[in-house]
Each structure stands twice: as structure tokens, then as C-alpha cells.
Coordinates of C-alpha atoms and ligand atoms in Angstrom, one line a residue:
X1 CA 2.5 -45.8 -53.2
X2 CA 2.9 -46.0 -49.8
X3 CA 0.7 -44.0 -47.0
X4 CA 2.8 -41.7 -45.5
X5 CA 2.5 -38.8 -48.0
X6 CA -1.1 -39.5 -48.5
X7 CA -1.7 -39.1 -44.7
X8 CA -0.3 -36.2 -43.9
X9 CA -1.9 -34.2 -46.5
X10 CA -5.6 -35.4 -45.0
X11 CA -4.8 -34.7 -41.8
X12 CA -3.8 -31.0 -43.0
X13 CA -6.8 -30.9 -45.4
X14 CA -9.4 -32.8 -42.6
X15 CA -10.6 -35.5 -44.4
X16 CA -9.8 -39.0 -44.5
X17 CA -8.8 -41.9 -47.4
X18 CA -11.1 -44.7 -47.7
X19 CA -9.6 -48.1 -47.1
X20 CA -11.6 -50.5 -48.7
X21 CA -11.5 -54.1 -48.4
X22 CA -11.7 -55.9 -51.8
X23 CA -12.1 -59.8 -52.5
X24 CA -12.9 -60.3 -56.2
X25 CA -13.2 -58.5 -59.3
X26 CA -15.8 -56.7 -58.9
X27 CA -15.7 -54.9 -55.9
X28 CA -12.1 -54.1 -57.2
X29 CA -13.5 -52.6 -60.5
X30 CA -16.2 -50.7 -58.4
X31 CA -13.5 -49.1 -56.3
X32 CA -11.3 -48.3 -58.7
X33 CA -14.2 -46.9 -60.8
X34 CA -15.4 -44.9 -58.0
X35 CA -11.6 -43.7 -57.1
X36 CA -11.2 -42.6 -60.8
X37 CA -14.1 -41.1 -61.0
X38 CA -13.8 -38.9 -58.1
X39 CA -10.3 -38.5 -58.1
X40 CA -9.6 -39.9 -54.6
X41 CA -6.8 -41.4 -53.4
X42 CA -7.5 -45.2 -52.0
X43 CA -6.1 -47.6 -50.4
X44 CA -7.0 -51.4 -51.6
X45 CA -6.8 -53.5 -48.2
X46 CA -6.8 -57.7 -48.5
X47 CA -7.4 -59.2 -45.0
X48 CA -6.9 -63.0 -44.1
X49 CA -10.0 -63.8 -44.9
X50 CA -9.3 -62.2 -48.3
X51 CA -5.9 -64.3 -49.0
X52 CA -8.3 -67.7 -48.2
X53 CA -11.0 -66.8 -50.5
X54 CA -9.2 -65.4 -53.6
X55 CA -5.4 -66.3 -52.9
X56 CA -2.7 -63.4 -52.2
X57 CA -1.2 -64.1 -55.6
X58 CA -3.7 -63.3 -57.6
X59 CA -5.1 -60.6 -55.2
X60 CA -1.4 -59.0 -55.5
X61 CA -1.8 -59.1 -59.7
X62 CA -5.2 -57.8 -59.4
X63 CA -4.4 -54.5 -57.2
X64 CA -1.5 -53.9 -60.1
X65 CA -4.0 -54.5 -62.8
X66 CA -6.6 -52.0 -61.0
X67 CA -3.7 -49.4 -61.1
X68 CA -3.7 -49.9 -65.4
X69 CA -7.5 -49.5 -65.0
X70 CA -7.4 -46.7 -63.5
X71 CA -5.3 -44.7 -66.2
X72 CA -7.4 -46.2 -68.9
X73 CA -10.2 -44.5 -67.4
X74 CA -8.4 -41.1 -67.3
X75 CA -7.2 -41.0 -63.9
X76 CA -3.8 -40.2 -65.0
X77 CA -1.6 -40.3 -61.6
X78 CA -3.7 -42.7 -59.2
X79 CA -2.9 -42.5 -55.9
X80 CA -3.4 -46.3 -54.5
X81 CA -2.2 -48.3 -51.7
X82 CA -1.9 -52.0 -51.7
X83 CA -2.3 -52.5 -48.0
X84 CA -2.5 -55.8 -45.4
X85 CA -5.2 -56.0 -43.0
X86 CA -5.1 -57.1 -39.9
X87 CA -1.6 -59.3 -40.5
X88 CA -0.9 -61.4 -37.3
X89 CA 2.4 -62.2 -37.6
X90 CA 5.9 -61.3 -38.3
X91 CA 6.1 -64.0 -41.2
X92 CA 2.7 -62.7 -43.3
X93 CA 4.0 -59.1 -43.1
X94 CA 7.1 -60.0 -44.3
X95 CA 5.5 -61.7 -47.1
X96 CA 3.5 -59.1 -48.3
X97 CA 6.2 -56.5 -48.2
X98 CA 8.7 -59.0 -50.1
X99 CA 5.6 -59.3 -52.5
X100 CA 4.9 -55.4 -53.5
X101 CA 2.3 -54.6 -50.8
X102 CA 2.8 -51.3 -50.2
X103 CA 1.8 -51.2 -46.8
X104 CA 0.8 -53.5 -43.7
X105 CA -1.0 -53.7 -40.9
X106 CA 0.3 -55.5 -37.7
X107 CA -2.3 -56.6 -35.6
X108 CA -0.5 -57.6 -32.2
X109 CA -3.6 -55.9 -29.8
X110 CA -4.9 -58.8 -28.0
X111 CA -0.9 -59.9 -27.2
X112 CA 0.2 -58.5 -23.9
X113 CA 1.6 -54.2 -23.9
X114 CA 5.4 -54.7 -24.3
X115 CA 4.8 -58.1 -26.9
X116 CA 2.4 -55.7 -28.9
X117 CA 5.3 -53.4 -28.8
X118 CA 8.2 -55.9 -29.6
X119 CA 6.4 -57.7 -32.5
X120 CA 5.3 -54.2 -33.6
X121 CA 9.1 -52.8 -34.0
X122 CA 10.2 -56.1 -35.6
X123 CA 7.5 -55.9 -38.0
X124 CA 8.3 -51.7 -39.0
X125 CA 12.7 -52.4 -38.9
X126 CA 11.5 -54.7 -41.7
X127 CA 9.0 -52.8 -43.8
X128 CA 10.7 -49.5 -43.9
X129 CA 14.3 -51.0 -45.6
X130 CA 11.8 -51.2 -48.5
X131 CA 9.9 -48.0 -47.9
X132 CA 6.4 -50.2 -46.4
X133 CA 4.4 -48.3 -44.6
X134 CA 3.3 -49.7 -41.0
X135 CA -0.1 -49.6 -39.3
X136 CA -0.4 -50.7 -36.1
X137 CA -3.0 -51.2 -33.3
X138 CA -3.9 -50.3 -29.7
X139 CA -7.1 -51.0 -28.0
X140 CA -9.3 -53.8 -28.7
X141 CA -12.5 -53.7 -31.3
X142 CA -15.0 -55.8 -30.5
X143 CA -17.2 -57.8 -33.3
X144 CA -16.2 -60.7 -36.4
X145 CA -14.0 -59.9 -39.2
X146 CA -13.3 -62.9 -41.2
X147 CA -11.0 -64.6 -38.5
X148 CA -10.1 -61.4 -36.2
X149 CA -12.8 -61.8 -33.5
X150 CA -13.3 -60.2 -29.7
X151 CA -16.4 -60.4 -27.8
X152 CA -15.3 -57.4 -26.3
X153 CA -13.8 -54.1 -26.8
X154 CA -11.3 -51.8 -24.7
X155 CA -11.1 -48.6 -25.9
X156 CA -7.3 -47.3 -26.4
X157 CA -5.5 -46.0 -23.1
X158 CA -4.3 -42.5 -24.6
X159 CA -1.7 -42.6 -21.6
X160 CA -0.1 -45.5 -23.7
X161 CA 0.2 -43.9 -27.3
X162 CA 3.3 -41.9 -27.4
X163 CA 5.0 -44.9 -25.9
X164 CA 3.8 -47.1 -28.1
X165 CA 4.3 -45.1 -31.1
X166 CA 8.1 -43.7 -29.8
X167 CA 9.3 -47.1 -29.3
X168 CA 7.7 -49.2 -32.6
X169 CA 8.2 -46.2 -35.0
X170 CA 4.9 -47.2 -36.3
X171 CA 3.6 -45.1 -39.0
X172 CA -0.2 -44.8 -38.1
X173 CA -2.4 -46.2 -35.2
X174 CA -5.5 -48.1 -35.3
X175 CA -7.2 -47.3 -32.1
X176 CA -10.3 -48.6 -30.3
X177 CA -13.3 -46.1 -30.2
X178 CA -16.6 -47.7 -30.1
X179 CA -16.3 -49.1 -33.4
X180 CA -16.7 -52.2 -34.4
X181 CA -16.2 -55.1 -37.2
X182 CA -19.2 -56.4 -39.0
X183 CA -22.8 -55.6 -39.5
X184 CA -23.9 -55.6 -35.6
X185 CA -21.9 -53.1 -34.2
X186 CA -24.3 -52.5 -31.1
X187 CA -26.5 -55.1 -29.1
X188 CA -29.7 -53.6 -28.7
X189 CA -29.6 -53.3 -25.5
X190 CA -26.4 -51.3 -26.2
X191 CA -29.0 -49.0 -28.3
X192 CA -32.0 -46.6 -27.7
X193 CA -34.9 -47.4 -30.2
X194 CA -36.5 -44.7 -32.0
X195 CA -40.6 -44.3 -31.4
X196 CA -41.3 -43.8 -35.1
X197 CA -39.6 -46.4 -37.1
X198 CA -39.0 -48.9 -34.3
X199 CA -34.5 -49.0 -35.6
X200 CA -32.0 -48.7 -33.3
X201 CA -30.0 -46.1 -32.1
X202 CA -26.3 -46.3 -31.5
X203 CA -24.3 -44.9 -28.8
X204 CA -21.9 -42.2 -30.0
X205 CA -18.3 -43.0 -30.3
X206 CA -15.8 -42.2 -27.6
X207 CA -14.8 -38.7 -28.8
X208 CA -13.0 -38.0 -26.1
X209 CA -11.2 -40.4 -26.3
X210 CA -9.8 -39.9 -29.7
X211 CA -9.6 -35.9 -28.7
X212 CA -6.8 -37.4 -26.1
X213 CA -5.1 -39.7 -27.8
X214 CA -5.1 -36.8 -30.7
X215 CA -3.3 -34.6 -27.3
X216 CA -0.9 -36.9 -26.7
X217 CA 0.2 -37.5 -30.5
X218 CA -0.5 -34.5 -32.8
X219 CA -0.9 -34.8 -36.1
X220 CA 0.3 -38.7 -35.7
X221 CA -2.1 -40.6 -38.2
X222 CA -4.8 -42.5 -37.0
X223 CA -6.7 -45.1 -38.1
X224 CA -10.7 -46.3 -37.6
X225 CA -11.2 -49.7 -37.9
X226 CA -15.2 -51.0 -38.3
X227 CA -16.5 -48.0 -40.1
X228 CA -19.1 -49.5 -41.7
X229 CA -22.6 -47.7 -41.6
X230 CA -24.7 -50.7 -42.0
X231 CA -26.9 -48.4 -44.3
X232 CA -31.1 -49.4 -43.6
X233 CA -32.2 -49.0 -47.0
X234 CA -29.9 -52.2 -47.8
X235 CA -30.7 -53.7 -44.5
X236 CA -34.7 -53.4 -45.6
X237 CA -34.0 -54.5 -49.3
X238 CA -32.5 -57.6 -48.1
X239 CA -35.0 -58.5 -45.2
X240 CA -37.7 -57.8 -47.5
X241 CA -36.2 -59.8 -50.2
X242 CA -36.1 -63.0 -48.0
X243 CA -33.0 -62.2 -45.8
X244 CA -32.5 -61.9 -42.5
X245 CA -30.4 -59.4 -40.7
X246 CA -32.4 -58.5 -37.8
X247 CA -31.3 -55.1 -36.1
X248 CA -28.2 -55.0 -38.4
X249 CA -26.4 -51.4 -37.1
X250 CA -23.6 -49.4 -37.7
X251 CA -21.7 -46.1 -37.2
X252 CA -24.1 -43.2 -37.9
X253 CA -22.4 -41.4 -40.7
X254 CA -22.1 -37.6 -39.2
X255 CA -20.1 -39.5 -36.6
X256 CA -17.5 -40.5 -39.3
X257 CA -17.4 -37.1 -41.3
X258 CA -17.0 -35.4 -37.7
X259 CA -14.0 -38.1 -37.1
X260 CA -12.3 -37.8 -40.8
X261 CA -12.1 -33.9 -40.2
X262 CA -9.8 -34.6 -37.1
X263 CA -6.4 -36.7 -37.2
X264 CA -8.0 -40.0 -38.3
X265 CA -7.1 -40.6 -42.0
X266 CA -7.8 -44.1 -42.9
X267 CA -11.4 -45.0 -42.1
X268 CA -12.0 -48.9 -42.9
X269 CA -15.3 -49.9 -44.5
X270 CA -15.7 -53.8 -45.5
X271 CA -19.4 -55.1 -44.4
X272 CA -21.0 -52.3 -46.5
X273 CA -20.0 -53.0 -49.9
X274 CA -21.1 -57.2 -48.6
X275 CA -24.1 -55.4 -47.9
X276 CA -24.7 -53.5 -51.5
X277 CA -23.8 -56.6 -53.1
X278 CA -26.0 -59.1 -51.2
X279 CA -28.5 -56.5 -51.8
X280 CA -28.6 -56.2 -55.4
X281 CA -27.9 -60.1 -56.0
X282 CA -31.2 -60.2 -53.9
X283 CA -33.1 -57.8 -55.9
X284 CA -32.1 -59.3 -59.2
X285 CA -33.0 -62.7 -58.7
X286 CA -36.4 -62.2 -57.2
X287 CA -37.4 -59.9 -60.1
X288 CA -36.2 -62.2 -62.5
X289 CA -36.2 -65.6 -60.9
X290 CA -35.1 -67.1 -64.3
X291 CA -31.9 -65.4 -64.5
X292 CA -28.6 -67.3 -64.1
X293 CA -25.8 -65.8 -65.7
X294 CA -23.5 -64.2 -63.0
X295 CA -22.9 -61.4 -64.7
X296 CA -26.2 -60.6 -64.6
X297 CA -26.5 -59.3 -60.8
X298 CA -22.7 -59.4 -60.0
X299 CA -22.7 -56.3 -62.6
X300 CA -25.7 -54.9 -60.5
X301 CA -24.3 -55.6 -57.7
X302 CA -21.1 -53.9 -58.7
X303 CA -22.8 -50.7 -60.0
X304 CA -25.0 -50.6 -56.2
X305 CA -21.3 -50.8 -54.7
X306 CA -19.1 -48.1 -56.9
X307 CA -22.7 -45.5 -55.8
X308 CA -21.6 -46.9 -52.2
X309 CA -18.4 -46.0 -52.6
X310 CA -18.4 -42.4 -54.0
X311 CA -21.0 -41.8 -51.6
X312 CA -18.6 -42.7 -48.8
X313 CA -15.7 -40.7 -50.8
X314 CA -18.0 -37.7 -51.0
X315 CA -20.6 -37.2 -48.2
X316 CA -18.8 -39.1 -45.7
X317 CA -15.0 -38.9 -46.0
X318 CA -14.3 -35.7 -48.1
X319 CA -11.4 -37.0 -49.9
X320 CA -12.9 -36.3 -53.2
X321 CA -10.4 -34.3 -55.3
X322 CA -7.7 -35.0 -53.6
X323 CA -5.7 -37.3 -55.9
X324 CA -6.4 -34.9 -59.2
Ligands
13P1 P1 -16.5 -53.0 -41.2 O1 -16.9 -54.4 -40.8 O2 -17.2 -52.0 -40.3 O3 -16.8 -52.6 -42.6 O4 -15.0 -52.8 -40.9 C1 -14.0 -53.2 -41.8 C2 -12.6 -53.1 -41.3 O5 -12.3 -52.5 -40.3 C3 -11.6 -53.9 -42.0 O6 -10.4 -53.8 -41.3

């Protein structure tokens, strides 16, 4: 299915669908496990980086597979989207809609105002002949996502939005907030350091800056990109396991649930799930160094990641129960 239904009911019912990034089988089966389970609508999202590693083919067949999966495991009407991340041009958008995605993003935010709008527009007269859903972006996030990089971020200019959204007839907005991509969403020197256990604390998002976007477009759906919450007890696991991600941080949780009760109803979460995974693959082979079939810690590592995922659906989201 497509978003537009499934985004207008959260922002009625304040809470928001988890988007999910997925580039192999089993952080698919963990999602669709955890969707199932919970009965949460979800939308599947393959990014460029994605479509490199595990080709858009078989990504496509996969995603259909996962919806068969679901039934089998009792979810009877699952509610999923098959949606492009961050596409950059005209030609991949149009790819994926010709191919059965069901949605797409087009990322056009470092291009200049009115070529963000034009490219934009092109991209939505397409998609909606075949009843694709289209998110677009304003604002710049900073951090690494596969191959979408800024050093810096701009938040969104709420002044711009109803423009922007009148003239593209975009379906949702991805705007820039103080999130970021990846797994080091705040220098430290962007952060305060708590006394007790030395980890930093991140600034709080730009609330008030989503509060006027929110004025200038209500109940128009928006969209967080670099939700991830970097959570410390896999941060620890995998520094103490011989890793190394020093003063890994994310978006404080609270600060997500406050944002899913408002107008934002697609809240992206990638680096976590990397995060459970590298985690678990890390636990299994130190305890048992002689181990080396895959399926050994990829099927730990997929069970840390469906717990990551309800959790998210759950605590942080709320969207539990809303796909019944
Ligand atoms: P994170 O890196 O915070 O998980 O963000 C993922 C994302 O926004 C995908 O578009």
C-alpha cells in the first residue's frame, strides 16, 4: 500500500509508522516479525546504498515475499509500504515506481529552492498516475548515510513549506530538525557530558521549529529523517567486545515519542538495527570463538534486532495496534 491512508490516521491517532531500512534477509524477517507481531503498520525503505549491496531486484522480490510472511504468521491484512530512500533523481524514482515500489522519496535538498521544487513536481506528476506516494525534503541533515552526505545541517525555513508543498503537491515532507544520519549525530563539543557516567548529552531538537512548520501546514505529514537512538547498552557491548565507536550518540528517545505524537508520522531508523546486529555478531563470536556457521549469529543477531524493533514500535513510536 501506499502512505497516504496510513498517514493521516497517525497524525489523528499521534503516533508515528516506523520506516525501517532493510538490506538483507534478516533484518527483513526481523521487521516483518516484529510488525506481525505487534500489529503495526511499516514501511520497508531500500536506500542507494541498499540497491548496491543487495540489488533492487531482488530487494523488490523480497519486500513482496515479506508481505506472504507476514500472513503466514497471522497478520492477516498487513499494512506495508515498499518505499525509496533518499532517490536523487528523476530516472531512479521512475524506476522504482515502474517496478512496484509503492512509494518514493525525492531527495532534491542540497539543489538550489526553485530546482528542489521543479525536480520535486516532475518526480510527484509521475508517481501519482500510478497511485505512488511522494516524499520529499526541505532543509538539510547533516551526517553519512551510505552515499547521502553533508557536513552540515540547515534546519527547514517554515516560511518556505506551504510553497513548497502547494507547488510540488508532494505528499509528505522530510524536514531538517537537529537530526542527523548515522551513529554520531552530535560532536562532543556539540554535547554536555554527564558527571556520573562520563556519556554525552545531546542538544534537544528544534521544537520550535517543527511547531512552525506544523503552523504553516496543518496536519500535512511530516517526516524525521536520522532517528536513530544510538542505544549505549549496544554501544558498550560492542566497545567492550573489541569495537570501537567512541562517543557514538543519538536522538534521546522521549524526544522522538514527544515528536511522533505531533504531525510527524514517518520516523526513519537505519544505524540502530547495524548497531543490534554488529552487536550480537560481536557477542557470539567472542563467546564461542569456534563458531562459523552464519546462521549462527546472523540468527542472534536478527532476534537482538526484531526486540529493537518492537521496542521502537511500542515505547517509542506508539504505532502498536494500529494495523489490526
Ligand atoms: P539513522 O542513521 O539515524 O538510523 O537514520 C536513517 C535514515 O534517516 C534513513 O533515511
Amino acid at each position: 500500500m501506499n502512505t497516504r491512508e496510513m498517514f493521516a490516521k497517525a497524525i489523528k491517532g499521534g503516533y508515528a509508522i516506523p520506516a525501517f531500512n532493510f538490506n538483507n534477509m534478516e533484518q527483513l524477517q526481523a521487521i516483518i516479525k516484529a510488525a506481525a507481531e505487534t500489529k503495526s503498520p511499516v514501511i520497508l525503505q531500500v536506500s542507494k546504498g541498499a540497491r548496491n549491496y543487495a540489488n533492487q531486484t531482488l530487494l523488490r522480490y523480497m519486500a513482496q515475499g515479506a508481505v506472504e510472511y507476514a500472513k503466514e504468521l497471522g497478520w492477516e491484512k498487513p499494512q506495508i509500504v515498499l518505499h525509496l530512500d533518499h532517490g536523487d533523481s528523476f530516472e531512479l524514482c521512475k524506476s522504482c515506481v515502474d517496478f512496484g515500489f509503492s512509494s518514493v522519496m525525492i531527495d532534491a535538498s542540497s539543489l538550489p529552492y526553485e530546482e528542489n521544487i521543479a525536480l520535486t513536481k516532475k518526480v510527484v506528476e509521475y508517481a501519482h498516475k500510478y497511485d505512488v506516494t511522494v516524499e520529499a525534503e526541505l532543509g538539510v541533515l547533516a551526517g553519512v548515510e551510505d552515499e547521502v552526505s553533508s557536513a552540515v545541517s540547515h534546519y527547514t525555513k517554515p516560511e518556505e513549506v506551504v510553497d513548497f508543498a502547494t507547488r510540488t503537491g508532494c505528499d509528505s515532507l522530510a524536514i531538517s530538525i537537529g537530526t542527523s544520519h548515522g551513529a554520531y549525530k552530535f560532536t562532543p563539543e556539540q554535547c554536555t557530558r554527564d558527571p556520573k557516567t562520563g556519556k554525552l548529552v545531546p542538544p534537544p531538537l528544534a521544537f520550535d521549529v517543527l511547531d512552525a512548520v506544523m503552523e504553516q501546514l496543518p496536519g500535512f505529514p511530516i517526516v524525521l529523517h536520522g532517528s536513530s537512538s544510538v542505544p549505549q547498552e549496544y554501544v558498550d557491548m560492542i566497545n567492550s567486545l573489541g569495537g570501537k565507536l567512541p562517543d557514538a550518540i543519538g536522538i534521546p528517545e522521549e524526544q522522538l515519542r514527544q515528536a511522533a505524537k505531533s504531525a510527524v508520522c514517518k520516523i526513519n531508523i537505519d544505524s540502530d538495527s547495524r548497531l543490534a546486529f554488529t552487536a550480537a555478531v560481536r557477542k557470539v563470536l567472542t563467546e564461542k570463538p569456534g563458531e562459523f556457521d552464519p546462521r549462527k549469529y546472523c540468527g542472534v543477531a536478527r532476534d537482538f534486532m526484531e526486540e529493537l524493533y518492537k521496542h521502537k514500535i511500542i515505547d517509542v513510536l506508539g504505532s502498536d495496534g494500529k494495523a489490526e
